[in-house]
XYZ file of C-alpha atoms in Angstrom:
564
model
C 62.069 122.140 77.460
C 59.463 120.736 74.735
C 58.907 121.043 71.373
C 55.855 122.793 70.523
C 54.535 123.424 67.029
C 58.543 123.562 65.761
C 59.229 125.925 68.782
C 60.782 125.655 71.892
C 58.761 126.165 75.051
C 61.006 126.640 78.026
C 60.012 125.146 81.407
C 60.564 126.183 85.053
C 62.845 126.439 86.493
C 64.561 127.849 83.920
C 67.601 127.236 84.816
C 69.367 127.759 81.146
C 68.858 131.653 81.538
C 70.349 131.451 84.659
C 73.390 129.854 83.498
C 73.557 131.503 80.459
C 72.362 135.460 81.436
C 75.304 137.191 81.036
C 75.640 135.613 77.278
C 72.374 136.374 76.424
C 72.859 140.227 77.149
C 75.744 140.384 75.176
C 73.486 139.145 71.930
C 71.610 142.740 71.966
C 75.002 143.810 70.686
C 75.562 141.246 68.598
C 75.271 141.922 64.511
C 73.628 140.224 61.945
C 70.213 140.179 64.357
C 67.153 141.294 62.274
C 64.601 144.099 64.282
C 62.406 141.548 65.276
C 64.536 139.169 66.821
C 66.097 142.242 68.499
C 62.672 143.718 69.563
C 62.140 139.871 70.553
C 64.998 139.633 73.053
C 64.189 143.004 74.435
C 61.332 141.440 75.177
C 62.899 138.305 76.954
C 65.694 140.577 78.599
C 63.059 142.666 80.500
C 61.058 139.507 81.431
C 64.387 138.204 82.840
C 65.076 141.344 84.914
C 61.848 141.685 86.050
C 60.992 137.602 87.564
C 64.573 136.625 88.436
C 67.147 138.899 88.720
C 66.301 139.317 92.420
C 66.324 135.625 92.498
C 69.331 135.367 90.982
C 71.374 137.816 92.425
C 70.370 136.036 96.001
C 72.293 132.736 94.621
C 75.053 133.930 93.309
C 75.588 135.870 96.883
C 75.208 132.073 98.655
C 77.274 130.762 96.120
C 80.239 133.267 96.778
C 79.804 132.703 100.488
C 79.729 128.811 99.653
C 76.427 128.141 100.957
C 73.087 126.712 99.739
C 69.550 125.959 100.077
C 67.122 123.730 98.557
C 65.715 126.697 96.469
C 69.362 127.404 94.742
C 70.655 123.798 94.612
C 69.937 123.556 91.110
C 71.247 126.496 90.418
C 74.607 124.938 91.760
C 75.629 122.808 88.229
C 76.646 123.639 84.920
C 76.568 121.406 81.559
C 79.872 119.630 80.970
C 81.428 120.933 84.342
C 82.696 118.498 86.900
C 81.065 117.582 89.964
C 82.317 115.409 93.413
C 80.296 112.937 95.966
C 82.097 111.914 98.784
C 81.420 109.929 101.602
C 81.235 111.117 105.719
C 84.776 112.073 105.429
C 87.286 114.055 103.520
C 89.779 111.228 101.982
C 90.757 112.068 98.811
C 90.085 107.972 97.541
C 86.083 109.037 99.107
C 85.662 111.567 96.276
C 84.003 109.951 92.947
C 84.154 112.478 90.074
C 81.090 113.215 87.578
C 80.370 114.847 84.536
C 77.689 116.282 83.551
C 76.184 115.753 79.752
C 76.122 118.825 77.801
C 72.108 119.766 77.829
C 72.026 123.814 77.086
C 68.278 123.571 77.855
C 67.496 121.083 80.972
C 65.115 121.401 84.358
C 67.334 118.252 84.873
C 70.360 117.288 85.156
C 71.792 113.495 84.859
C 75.678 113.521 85.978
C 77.500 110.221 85.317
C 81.131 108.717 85.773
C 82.990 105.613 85.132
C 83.016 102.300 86.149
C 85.128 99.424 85.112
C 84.465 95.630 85.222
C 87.244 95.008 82.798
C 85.183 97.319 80.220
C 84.126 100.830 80.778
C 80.682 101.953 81.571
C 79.058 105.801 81.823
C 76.716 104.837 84.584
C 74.199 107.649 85.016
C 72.996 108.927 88.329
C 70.206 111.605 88.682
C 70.515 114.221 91.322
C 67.045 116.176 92.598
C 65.785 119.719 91.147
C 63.328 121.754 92.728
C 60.594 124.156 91.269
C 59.604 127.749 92.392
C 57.357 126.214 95.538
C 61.052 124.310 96.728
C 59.473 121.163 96.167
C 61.934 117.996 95.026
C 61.151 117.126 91.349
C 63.772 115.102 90.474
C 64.928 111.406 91.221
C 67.175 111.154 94.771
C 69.421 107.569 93.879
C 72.501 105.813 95.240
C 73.313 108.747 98.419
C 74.248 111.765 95.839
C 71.668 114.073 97.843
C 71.695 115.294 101.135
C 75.045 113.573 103.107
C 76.403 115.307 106.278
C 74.390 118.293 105.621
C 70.399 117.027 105.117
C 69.152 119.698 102.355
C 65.835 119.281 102.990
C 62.827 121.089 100.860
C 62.526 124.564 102.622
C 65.174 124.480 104.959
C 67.965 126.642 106.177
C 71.690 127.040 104.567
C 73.877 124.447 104.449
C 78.099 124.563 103.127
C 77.931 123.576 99.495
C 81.688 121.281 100.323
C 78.753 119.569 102.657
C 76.582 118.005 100.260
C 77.108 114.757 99.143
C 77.378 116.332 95.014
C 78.825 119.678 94.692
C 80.857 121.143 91.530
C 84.563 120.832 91.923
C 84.689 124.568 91.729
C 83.702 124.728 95.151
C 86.390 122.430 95.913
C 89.280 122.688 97.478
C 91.775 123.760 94.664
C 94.217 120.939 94.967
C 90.787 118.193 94.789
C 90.617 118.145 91.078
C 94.818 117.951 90.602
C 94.433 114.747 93.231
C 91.539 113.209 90.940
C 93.074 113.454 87.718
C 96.325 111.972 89.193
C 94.140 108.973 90.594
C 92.503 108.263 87.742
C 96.127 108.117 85.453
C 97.090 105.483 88.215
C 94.044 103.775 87.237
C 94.318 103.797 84.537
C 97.606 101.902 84.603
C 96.187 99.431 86.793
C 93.453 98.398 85.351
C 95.114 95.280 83.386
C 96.526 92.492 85.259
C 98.995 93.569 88.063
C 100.430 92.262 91.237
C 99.771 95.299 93.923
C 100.190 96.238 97.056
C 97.737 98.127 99.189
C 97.008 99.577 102.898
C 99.527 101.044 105.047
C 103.195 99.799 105.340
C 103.358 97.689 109.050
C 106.840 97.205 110.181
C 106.220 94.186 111.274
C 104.451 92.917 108.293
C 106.831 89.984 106.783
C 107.538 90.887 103.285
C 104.016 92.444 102.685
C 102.356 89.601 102.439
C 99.361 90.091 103.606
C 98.879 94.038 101.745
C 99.608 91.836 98.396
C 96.638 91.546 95.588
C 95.889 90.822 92.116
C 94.416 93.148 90.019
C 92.780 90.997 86.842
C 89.543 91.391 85.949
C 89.489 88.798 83.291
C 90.199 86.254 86.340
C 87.624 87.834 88.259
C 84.882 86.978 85.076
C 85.848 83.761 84.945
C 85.683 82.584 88.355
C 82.149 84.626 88.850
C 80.344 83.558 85.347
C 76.678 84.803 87.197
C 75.915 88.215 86.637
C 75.678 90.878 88.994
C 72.600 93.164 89.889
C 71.790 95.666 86.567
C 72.594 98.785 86.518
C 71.258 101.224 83.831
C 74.874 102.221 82.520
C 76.187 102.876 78.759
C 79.098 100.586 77.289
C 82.088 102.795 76.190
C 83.942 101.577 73.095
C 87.754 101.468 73.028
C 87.833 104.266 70.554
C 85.957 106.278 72.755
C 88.675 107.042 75.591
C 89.489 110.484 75.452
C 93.039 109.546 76.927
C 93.892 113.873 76.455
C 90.659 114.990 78.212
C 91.582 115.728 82.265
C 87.881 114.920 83.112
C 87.925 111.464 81.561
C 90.278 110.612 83.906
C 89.017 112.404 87.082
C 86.227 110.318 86.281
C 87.529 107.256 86.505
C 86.675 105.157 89.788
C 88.592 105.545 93.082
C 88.419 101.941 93.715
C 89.738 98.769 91.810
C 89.119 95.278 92.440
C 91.909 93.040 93.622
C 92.224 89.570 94.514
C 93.454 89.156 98.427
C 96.323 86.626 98.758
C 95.802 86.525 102.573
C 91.840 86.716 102.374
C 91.451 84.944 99.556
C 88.857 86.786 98.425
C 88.377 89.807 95.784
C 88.166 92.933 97.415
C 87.827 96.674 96.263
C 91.145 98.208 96.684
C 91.686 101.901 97.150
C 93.721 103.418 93.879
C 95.260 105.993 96.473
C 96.346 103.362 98.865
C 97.742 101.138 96.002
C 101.884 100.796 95.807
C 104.253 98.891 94.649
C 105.289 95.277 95.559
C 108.589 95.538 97.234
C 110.234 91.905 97.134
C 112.607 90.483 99.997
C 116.029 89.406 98.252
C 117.318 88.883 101.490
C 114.690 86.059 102.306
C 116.605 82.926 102.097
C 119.654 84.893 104.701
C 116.290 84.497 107.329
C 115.972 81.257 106.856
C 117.528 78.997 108.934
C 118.429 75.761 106.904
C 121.878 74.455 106.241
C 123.409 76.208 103.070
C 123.123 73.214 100.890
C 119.282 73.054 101.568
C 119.468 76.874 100.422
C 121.269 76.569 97.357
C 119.163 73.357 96.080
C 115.853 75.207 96.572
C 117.172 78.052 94.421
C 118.507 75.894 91.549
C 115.525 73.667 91.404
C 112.937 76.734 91.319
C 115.314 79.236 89.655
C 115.773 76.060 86.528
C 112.131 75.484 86.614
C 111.565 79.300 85.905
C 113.569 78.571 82.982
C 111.416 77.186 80.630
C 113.716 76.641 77.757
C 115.834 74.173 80.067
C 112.208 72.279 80.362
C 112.074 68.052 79.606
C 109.252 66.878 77.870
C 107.029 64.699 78.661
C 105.981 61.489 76.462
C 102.369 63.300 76.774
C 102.324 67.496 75.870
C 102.044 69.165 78.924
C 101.840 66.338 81.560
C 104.509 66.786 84.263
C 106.291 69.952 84.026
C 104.863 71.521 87.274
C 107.515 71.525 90.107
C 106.369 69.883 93.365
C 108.033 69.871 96.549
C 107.009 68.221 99.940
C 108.575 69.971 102.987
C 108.402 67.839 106.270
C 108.818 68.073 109.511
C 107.336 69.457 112.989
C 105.591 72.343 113.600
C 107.659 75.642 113.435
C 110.311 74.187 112.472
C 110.461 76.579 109.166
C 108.441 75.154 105.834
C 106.332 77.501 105.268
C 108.543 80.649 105.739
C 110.412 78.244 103.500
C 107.880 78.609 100.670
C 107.439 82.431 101.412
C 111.572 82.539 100.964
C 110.915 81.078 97.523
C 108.350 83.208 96.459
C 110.418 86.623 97.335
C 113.274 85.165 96.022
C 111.534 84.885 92.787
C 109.248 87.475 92.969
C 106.285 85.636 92.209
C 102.975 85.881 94.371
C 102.597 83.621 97.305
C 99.198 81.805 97.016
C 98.588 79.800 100.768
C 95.903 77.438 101.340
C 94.840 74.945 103.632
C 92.919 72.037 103.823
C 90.340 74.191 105.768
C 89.710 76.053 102.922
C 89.523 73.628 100.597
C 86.651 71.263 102.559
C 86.162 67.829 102.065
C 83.673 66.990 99.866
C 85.291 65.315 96.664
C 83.171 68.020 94.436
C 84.508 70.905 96.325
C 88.066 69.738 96.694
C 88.113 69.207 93.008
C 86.534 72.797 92.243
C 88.692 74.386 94.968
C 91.609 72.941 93.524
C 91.039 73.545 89.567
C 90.894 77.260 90.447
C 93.462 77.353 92.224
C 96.006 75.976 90.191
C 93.991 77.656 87.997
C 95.334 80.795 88.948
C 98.143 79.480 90.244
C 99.204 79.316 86.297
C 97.455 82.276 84.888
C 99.644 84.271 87.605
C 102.426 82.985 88.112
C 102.526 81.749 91.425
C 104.131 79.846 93.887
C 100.949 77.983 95.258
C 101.594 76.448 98.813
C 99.063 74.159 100.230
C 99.937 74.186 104.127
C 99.633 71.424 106.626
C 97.948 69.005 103.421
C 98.216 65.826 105.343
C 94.626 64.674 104.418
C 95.933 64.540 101.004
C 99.321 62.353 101.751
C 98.083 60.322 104.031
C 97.502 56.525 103.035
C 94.349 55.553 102.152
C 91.849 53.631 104.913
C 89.541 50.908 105.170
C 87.865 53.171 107.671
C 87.495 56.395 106.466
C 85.234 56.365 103.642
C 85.088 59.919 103.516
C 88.324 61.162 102.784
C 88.916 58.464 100.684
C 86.171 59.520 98.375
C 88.388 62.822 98.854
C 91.088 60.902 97.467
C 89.256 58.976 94.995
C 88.037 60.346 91.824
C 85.201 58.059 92.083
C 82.778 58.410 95.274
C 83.428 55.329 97.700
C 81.664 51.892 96.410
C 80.157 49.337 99.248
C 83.189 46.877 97.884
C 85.952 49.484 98.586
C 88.911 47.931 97.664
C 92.044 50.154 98.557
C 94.240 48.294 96.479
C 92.367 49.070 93.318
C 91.546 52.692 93.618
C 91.159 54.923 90.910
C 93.604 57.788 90.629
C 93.301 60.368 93.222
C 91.211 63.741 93.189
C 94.374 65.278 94.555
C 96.551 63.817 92.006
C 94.533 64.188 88.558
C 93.983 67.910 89.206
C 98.159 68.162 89.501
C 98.551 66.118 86.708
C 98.959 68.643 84.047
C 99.792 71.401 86.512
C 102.994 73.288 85.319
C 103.870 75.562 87.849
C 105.427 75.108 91.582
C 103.716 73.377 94.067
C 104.652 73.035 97.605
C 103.419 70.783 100.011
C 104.125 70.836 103.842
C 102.921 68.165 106.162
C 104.076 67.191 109.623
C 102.989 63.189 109.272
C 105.379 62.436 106.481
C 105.149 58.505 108.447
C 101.271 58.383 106.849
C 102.579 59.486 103.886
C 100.763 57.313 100.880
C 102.713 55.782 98.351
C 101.188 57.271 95.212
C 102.904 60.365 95.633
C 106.260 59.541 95.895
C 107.224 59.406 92.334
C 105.554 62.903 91.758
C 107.578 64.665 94.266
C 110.765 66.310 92.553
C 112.324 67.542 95.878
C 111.096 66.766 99.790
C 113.202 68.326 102.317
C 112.910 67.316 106.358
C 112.901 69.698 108.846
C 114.486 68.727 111.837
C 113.469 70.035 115.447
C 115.511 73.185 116.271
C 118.290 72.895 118.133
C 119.752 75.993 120.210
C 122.323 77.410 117.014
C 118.854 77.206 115.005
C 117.136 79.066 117.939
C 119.327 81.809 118.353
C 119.279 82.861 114.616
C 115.640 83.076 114.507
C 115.472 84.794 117.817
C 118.198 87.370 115.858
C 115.977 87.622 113.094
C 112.960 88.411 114.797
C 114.695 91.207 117.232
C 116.498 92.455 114.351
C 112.818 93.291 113.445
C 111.841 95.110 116.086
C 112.530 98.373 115.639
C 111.152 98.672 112.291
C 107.578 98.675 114.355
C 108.166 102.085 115.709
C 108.237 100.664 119.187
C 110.517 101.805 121.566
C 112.435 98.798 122.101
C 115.675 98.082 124.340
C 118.078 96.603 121.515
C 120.885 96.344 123.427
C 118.935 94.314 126.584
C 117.854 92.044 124.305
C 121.141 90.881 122.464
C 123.188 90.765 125.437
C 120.110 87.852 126.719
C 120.074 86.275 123.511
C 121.537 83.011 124.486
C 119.408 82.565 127.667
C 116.476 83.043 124.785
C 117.876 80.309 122.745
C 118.490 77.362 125.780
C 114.305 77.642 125.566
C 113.178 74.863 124.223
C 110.253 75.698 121.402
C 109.805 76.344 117.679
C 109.998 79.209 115.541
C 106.693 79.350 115.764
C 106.399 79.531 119.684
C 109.526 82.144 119.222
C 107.570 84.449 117.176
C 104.805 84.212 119.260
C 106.580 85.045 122.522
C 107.826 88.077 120.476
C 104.039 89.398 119.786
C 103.119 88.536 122.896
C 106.481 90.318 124.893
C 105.545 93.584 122.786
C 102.015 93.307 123.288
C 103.370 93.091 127.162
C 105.261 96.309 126.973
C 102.778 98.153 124.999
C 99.890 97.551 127.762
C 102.520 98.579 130.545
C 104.127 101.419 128.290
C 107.473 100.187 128.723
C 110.008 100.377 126.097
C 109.882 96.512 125.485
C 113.658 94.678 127.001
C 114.476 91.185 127.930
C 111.994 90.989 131.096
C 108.994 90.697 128.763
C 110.218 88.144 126.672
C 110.731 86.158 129.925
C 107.469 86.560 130.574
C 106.032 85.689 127.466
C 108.121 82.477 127.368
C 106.747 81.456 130.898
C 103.473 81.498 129.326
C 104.208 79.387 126.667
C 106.340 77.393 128.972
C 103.751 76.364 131.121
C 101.206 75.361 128.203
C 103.877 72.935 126.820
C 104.487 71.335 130.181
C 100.720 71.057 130.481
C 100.009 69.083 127.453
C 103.239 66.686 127.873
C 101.676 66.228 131.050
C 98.691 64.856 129.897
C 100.126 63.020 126.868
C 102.670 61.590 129.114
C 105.503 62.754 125.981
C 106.547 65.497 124.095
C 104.663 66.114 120.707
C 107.797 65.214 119.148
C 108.192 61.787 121.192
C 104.136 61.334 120.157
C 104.966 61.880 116.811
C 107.554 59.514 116.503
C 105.580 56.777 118.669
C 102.531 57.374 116.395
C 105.384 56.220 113.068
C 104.896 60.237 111.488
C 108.296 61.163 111.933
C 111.308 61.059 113.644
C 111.726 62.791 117.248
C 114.896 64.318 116.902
């Protein structure tokens, strides 16, 4: 359509009368029209029946039989009607719902739905028209034409529920109900909330690996450079038509999360998002004596507490909560820390030294944003295995004392006068809880023993400590759907427990036992946990052979803890 002269000149392929045919034949009877607009739109009425009413008729008879062709596809939309794209498969969280502006008088049409970056957006996407000779005219962008059925210029019939962007009248009926559900859960996410997502594992320990974050405000401070630009249009807050069914069908079928296990922001499926569901029972699985139990809970249940908080000389130095957790491998800190976390329901946050690196820039980065969020969120931050960080400082090792230093290494090193630690200044004015879990507590440098609230040793297990965690993990079991002998397996839980490993070694006999069963399709019994523990076995005979000791009597001959 132009503007001609103060008139309006309408342009193939004409798709307004199409749409709007039946209303215009209803206007001959309308009053109030003076004889020449009535002679007028005689005029147009005939023209109408004579050039497309054949062509017509043949799309609405592909249309009822809910098939297409290039030459109809435009024919397919209508102004301020709904449309769906989906992907190569028929998930309800793959459909993306659009809306078309309201243009009466159009040879093109530009649909466009919401996205959300912490602020809505229209973003616009054009979909292809094609003239009288079934030649594409319009723009093809971002996959909305063609999909599992290729509509190509001149080609054959194709299902319209095929195409990539079809109105949601073609739809199956429930589609739009589903959409306009997702988008009210959206909607409800969209500020900051601890999720969880993908599908529940029975063996997944207290969900903590389906667990995100959904904050978007985080998100724009951790990633200040902008993204790619999109042509999109900013939606004002008084703009949310919070009544209208199609703003929320709309509204995206993804949100972004923050990965606790992954450590990494991730688009999260709204369909696929639940609740978190926290283990009370956490601290019953742990196997500590009771008094370990019940002075973990008081100091992290007081700290919680922030009325019962001491001040420091200096505002907000020292109120953070750190606790070092030592001992050998498997021996239980960091389910300890995950026991804390549930207990409190507040998000786990693990990380390593791997993660971290060890440049003194990047630790110090790393670091701020973690604590970082650490504190914005709430969480109970564990960093695992952080020996590089309590170890004493070297002559030797230049690097990792520039780690520790806040000042890079200087040719006259002097250990004895070194500046307060990377490690240390970033905790300074950290106020949440901390946990640190080494197993060289005999390395452990001296600058961090008046900052440590609460350190707890974990001994190595001895067979009482066994059999409970070889009880927890078969009480387990049959929450992973596999068909599992229950009652082969307690009767032969004390010949498990005279085994000599860690809970670590014990879990991974478990995987490994059902992994056994699974590849033999057996229902999983006593056998295969022999058989797994054989394995295991024979690799810790191995390396005591070539050590010539235990890693236990290593440990303790290296001065990094005590054997027993």
């Amino acid at each position: 359509m132009v503007e001609r002269e103060s008139r309006l000149v309408f342009e193939e392929p004409f798709l307004f009368f199409y749409i709007h045919n039946k209303t215009v034949v209803k206007l001959q009877d309308a009053s109030g029209l003076d004889e020449e607009a009535t002679r007028s739109l005689k005029v147009l009425l005939a023209w109408m029946e004579t050039n497309f009413r054949e062509d017509w008729d043949e799309a609405d008879a592909l249309f009822a039989r809910g098939k297409v062709n290039s030459k109809h596809y435009s024919k397919l939309f209508r102004p301020s009607e709904l449309a769906v794209s989906q992907n190569h498969n028929n998930q309800t969280d793959m459909f993306t719902a659009f809306k078309f502006g309201y243009s009466p008088i159009y040879t093109e049409m530009v649909p466009c739905t919401y996205e959300f970056d912490g602020t809505l957006t229209w973003l616009p996407r054009v979909i292809p028209s094609f003239n009288e000779n079934c030649s594409r005219t319009g723009i093809v962008t971002e996959g909305i034409y063609g999909g599992r059925s290729s509509l190509e210029s001149g080609g054959g019939l194709v299902n319209i529920s095929d195409l990539d962007l079809y109105p949601i009248r073609f739809a199956e009926e429930e589609l739009e109900r589903k959409l306009i559900a997702r988008g009210h859960k959206f909607w409800r996410l969209r500020k900051k909330c601890l999720v969880c997502h993908g599908e529940v594992d029975g063996g997944d320990r207290y969900q903590a690996e389906r667990r995100y974050m959904i904050d978007y405000a985080m998100y724009k401070r951790l990633h200040r450079a902008t993204e790619a630009t999109k042509l999109r249009f900013y939606v004002s807050a008084d703009e949310y038509d919070e009544t209208s069914s199609a703003f929320f069908a709309c509204l995206p079928p993804t949100i972004l999360g923050f990965s606790f296990a992954k450590k990494s922001w991730e688009h999260l499926s709204v369909d696929r998002i639940t609740d978190v569901t926290w283990n009370k029972t956490a601290f019953d699985q742990l196997v500590a004596p009771d008094e370990t139990k019940e002075l973990i809970q008081a100091m992290v249940t007081v700290h919680g507490d922030r009325s019962n908080a001491a001040q420091d000389i200096i505002s907000g130095k020292g109120q953070g909560l750190l606790i070092l957790l030592h001992g050998g491998p498997g021996t239980g800190k960091t389910l300890t820390a995950e026991s804390i976390a549930e207990v409190q329901e507040r998000p786990l946050y693990r990380v390593t030294c791997g993660d971290i690196g060890i440049e003194p820039k990047e630790v110090e980065q790393y670091l701020g944003d973690v604590l970082e969020i650490g504190k914005a969120w709430g969480c109970v931050v564990l960093l695992d295995e952080a020996d590089v960080f309590l170890e004493e400082r070297s002559f030797t090792d230049q690097k990792r004392n520039a780690v520790i230093s806040s000042t890079p290494p200087h040719p006259n090193f002097d250990i004895q006068h070194t500046n307060p630690t990377v490690f240390l200044r970033v905790l300074e004015y950290y106020d949440g809880i901390l946990i640190l879990t080494t197993n060289r507590v005999g390395s452990f440098d001296e600058a961090f023993k008046s900052r440590i609230q609460l350190a707890l040793a974990y001994p190595r297990l001895n067979e009482e400590d066994r059999l409970k965690i070889w009880q927890n993990f078969i009480q387990m079991l049959p929450r992973s759907g596999q068909r599992v002998d229950m009652e082969d397996l307690k009767m032969n839980l004390n010949k498990l427990a005279l085994v000599e490993i860690n809970g670590r070694q014990i879990r991974n006999a478990v995987t490994m036992a059902r992994h056994l069963a699974k590849f033999r399709h057996e229902m999983l019994r006593y056998k295969h946990m022999q058989d797994a523990l054989r394995s295991v076995q024979r690799f810790n005979k191995y390396l005591s052979d070539v050590k010539g000791l235990s890693d236990d009597e290593w440990a303790k001959a290296d001065k990094l803890r005590l054997g027993d």
